[in-house]
Coordinates of C-alpha atoms in Angstrom, one line a residue:
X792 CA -70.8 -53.3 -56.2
X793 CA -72.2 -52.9 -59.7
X794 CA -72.0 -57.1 -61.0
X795 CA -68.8 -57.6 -58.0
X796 CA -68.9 -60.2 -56.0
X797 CA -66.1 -61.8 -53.4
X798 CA -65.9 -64.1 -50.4
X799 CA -63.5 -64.5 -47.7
X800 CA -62.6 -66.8 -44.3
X801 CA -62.6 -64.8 -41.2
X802 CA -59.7 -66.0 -39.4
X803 CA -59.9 -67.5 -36.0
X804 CA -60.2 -64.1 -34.1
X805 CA -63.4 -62.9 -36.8
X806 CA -61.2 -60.8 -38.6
X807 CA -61.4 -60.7 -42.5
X808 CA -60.4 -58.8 -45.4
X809 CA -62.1 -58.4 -48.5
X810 CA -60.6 -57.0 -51.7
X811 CA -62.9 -54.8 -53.5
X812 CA -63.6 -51.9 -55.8
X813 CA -65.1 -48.4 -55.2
X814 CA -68.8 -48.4 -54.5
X815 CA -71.5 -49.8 -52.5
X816 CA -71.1 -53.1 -51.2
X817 CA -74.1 -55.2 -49.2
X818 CA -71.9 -57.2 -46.7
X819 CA -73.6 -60.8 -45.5
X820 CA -71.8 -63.5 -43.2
X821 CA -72.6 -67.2 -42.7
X822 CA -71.3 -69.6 -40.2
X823 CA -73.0 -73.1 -38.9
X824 CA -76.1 -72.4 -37.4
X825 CA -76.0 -68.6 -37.9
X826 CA -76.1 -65.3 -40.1
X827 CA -75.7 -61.8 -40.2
X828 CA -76.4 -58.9 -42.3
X829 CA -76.8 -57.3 -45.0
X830 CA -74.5 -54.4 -44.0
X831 CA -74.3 -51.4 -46.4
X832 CA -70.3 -50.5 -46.9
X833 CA -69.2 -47.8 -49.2
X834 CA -65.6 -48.2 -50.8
X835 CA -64.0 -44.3 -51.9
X836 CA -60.6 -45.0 -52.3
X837 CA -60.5 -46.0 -49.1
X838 CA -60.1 -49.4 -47.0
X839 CA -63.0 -49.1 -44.5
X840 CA -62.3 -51.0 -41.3
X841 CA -63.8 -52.1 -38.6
X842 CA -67.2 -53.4 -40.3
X843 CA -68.8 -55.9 -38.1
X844 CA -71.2 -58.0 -38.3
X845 CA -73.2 -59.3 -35.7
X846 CA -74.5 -62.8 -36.1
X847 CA -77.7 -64.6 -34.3
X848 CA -79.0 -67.8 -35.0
X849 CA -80.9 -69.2 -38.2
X850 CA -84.6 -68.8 -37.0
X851 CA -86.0 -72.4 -37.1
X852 CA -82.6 -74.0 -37.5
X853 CA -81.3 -76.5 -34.5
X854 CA -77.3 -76.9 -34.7
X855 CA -76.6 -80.7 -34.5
X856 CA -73.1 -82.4 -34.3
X857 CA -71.1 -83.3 -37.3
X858 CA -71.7 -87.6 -37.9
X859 CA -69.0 -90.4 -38.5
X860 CA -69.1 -93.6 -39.6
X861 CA -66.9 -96.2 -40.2
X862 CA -66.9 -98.1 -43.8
X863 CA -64.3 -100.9 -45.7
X864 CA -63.0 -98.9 -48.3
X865 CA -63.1 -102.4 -50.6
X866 CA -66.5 -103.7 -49.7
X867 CA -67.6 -100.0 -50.2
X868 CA -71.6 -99.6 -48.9
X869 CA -74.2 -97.0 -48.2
X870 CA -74.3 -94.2 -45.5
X871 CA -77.0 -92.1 -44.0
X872 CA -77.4 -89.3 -41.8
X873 CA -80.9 -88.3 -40.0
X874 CA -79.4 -85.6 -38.8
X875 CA -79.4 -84.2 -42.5
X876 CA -82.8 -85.9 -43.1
X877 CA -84.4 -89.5 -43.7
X878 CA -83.5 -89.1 -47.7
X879 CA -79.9 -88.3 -47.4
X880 CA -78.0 -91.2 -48.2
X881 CA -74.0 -91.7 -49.8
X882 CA -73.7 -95.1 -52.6
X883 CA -70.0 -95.7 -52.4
X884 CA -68.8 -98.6 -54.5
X885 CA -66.0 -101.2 -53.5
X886 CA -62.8 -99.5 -53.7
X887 CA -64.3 -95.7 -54.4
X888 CA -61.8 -95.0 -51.3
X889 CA -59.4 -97.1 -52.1
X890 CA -58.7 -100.6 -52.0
X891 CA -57.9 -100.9 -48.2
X892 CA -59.5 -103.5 -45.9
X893 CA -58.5 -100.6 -43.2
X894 CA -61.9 -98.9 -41.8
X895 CA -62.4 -95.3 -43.6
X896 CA -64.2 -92.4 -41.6
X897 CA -66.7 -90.7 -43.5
X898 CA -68.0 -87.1 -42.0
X899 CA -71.3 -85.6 -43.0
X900 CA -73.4 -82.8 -41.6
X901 CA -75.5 -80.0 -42.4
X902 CA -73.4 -76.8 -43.1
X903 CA -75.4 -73.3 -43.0
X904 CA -72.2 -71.5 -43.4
X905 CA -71.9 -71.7 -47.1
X906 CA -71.5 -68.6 -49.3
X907 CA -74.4 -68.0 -51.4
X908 CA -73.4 -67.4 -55.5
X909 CA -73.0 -64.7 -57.3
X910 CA -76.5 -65.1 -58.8
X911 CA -78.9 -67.3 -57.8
X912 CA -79.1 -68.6 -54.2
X913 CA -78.7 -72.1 -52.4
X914 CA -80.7 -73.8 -49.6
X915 CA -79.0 -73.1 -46.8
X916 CA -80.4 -75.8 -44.3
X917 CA -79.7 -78.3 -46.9
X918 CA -75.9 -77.4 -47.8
X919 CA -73.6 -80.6 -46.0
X920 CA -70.3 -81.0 -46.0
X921 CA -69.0 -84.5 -46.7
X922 CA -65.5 -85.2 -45.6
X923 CA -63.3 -88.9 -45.7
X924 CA -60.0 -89.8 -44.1
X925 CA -58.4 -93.2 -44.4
X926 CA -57.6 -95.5 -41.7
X927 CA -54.3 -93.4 -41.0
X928 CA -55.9 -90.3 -40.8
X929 CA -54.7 -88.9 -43.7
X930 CA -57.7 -86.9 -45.8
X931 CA -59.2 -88.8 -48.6
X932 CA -59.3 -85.9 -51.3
X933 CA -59.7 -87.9 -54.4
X934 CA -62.1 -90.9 -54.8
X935 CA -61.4 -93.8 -57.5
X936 CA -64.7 -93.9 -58.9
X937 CA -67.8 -91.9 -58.7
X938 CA -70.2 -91.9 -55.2
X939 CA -73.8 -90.9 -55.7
X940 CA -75.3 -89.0 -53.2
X941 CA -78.9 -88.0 -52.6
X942 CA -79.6 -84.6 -50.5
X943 CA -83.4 -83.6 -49.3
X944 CA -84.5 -80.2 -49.8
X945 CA -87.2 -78.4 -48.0
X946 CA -89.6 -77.0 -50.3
X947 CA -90.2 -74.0 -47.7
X948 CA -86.6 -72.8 -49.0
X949 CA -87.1 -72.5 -52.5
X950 CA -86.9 -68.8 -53.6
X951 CA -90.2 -66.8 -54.1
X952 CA -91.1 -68.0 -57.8
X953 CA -88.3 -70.7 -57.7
X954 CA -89.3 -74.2 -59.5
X955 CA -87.8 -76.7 -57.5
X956 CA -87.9 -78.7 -60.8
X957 CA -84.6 -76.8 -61.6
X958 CA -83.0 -77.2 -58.6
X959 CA -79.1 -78.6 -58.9
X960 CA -76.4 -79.3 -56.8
X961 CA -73.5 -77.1 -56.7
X962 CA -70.0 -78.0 -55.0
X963 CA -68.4 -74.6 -54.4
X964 CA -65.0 -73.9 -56.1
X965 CA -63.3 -71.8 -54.3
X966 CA -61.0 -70.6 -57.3
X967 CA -63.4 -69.2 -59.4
X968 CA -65.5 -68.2 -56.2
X969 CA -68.6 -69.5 -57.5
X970 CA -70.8 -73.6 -57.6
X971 CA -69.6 -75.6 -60.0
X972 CA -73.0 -77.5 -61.0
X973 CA -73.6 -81.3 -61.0
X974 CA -75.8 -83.0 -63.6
X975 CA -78.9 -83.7 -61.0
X976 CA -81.8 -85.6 -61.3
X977 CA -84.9 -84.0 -59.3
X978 CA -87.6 -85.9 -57.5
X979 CA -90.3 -83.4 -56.8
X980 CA -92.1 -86.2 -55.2
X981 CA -89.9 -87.5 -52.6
X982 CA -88.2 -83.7 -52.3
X983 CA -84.4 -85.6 -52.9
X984 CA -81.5 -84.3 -55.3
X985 CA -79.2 -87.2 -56.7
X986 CA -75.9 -86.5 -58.8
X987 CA -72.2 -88.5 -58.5
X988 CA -69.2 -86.7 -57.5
X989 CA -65.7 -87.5 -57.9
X990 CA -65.1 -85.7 -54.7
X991 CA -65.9 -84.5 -51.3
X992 CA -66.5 -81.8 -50.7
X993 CA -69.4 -79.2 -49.5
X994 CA -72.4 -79.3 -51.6
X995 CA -75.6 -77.2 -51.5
X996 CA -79.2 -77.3 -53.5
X997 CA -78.9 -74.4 -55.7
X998 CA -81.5 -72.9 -57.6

């Protein structure tokens, strides 16, 4: 539509439901490892059903397995992930987790399936989701101090005309359906992204 712009979950059967005005909508899914679209729908005063889209895989993208690691939440420490890339790496200071000496499990991986914003674009392959639960299981949604973490980007998915020199990263919001923006420092050098977060959450180079 003319400046519209909305994202949904498919539930656990595909299904979703998007609430839209009239016009002419382009219709694009994402998921781990895999795309589809962009789908032409009209909306006339009408609730079109049945739009499907087919996905296939991300063409030079492998699928690898989330990674966990253990780490004292009062010692704090760093964490990488190859599987994300040889830069990616997590600084989180004693008692960013809390002040257990209970092991924490920190999740990271590469996820593909973020939405893209409503202007602008991210780097798909370089989106991860970082995820923490205490030694109880229980989720680890707020952190007591900031963690800085560095994310790789691939110059090959900057944008046509794109500086890579502006590049941030966002952490998406779902409220306002949008990135909320990190102050980032760039290093076109070593291709990395560093900002601290009070959070974890999913985070994607955006440009």
């Amino acid at each position: 539509g003319a400046g519209g712009f909305a994202v949904a979950q498919t539930d656990s059967t595909g299904a979703y439901t998007l609430s839209v005005k009239n016009g002419t909508w382009t219709l694009r899914a994402h998921s781990k490892g895999y795309e589809g679209g962009p789908m032409a729908v009209i909306v006339n005063n009408s609730s079109p059903a049945s739009q499907t889209i087919a996905l296939s895989a991300i063409a030079g993208y492998t699928l690898k397995a989330d990674t966990s690691e253990n780490l004292t939440p009062s010692s704090g420490g760093y964490l990488t992930n190859t599987n994300i890339g040889s830069a990616f790496k997590m600084n989180i200071p004693a008692n960013a987790l809390g002040t257990s000496s209970n092991a924490s499990t920190i999740t990271t991986n590469i996820n593909t399936g973020l939405p893209n914003p409503p202007s602008g674009t991210i780097l798909k392959t370089n989106a991860v989701t970082i995820s923490a639960v205490d030694s109880s299981g229980q989720s680890i949604k707020t952190l007591n101090s900031p963690v800085t973490i560095t994310l790789p980007y691939d110059v090959a998915q900057l944008p046509v005309g794109a500086s890579a020199a502006n590049l941030v990263i966002g952490t998406w919001n779902s409220a306002t359906q949008s990135y909320d923006t990190l102050a980032t420092t760039v290093d076109t050098t070593a291709h990395t992204l560093t900002a601290t977060v009070s959070h974890f959450s999913n985070f994607a180079p955006e440009s």
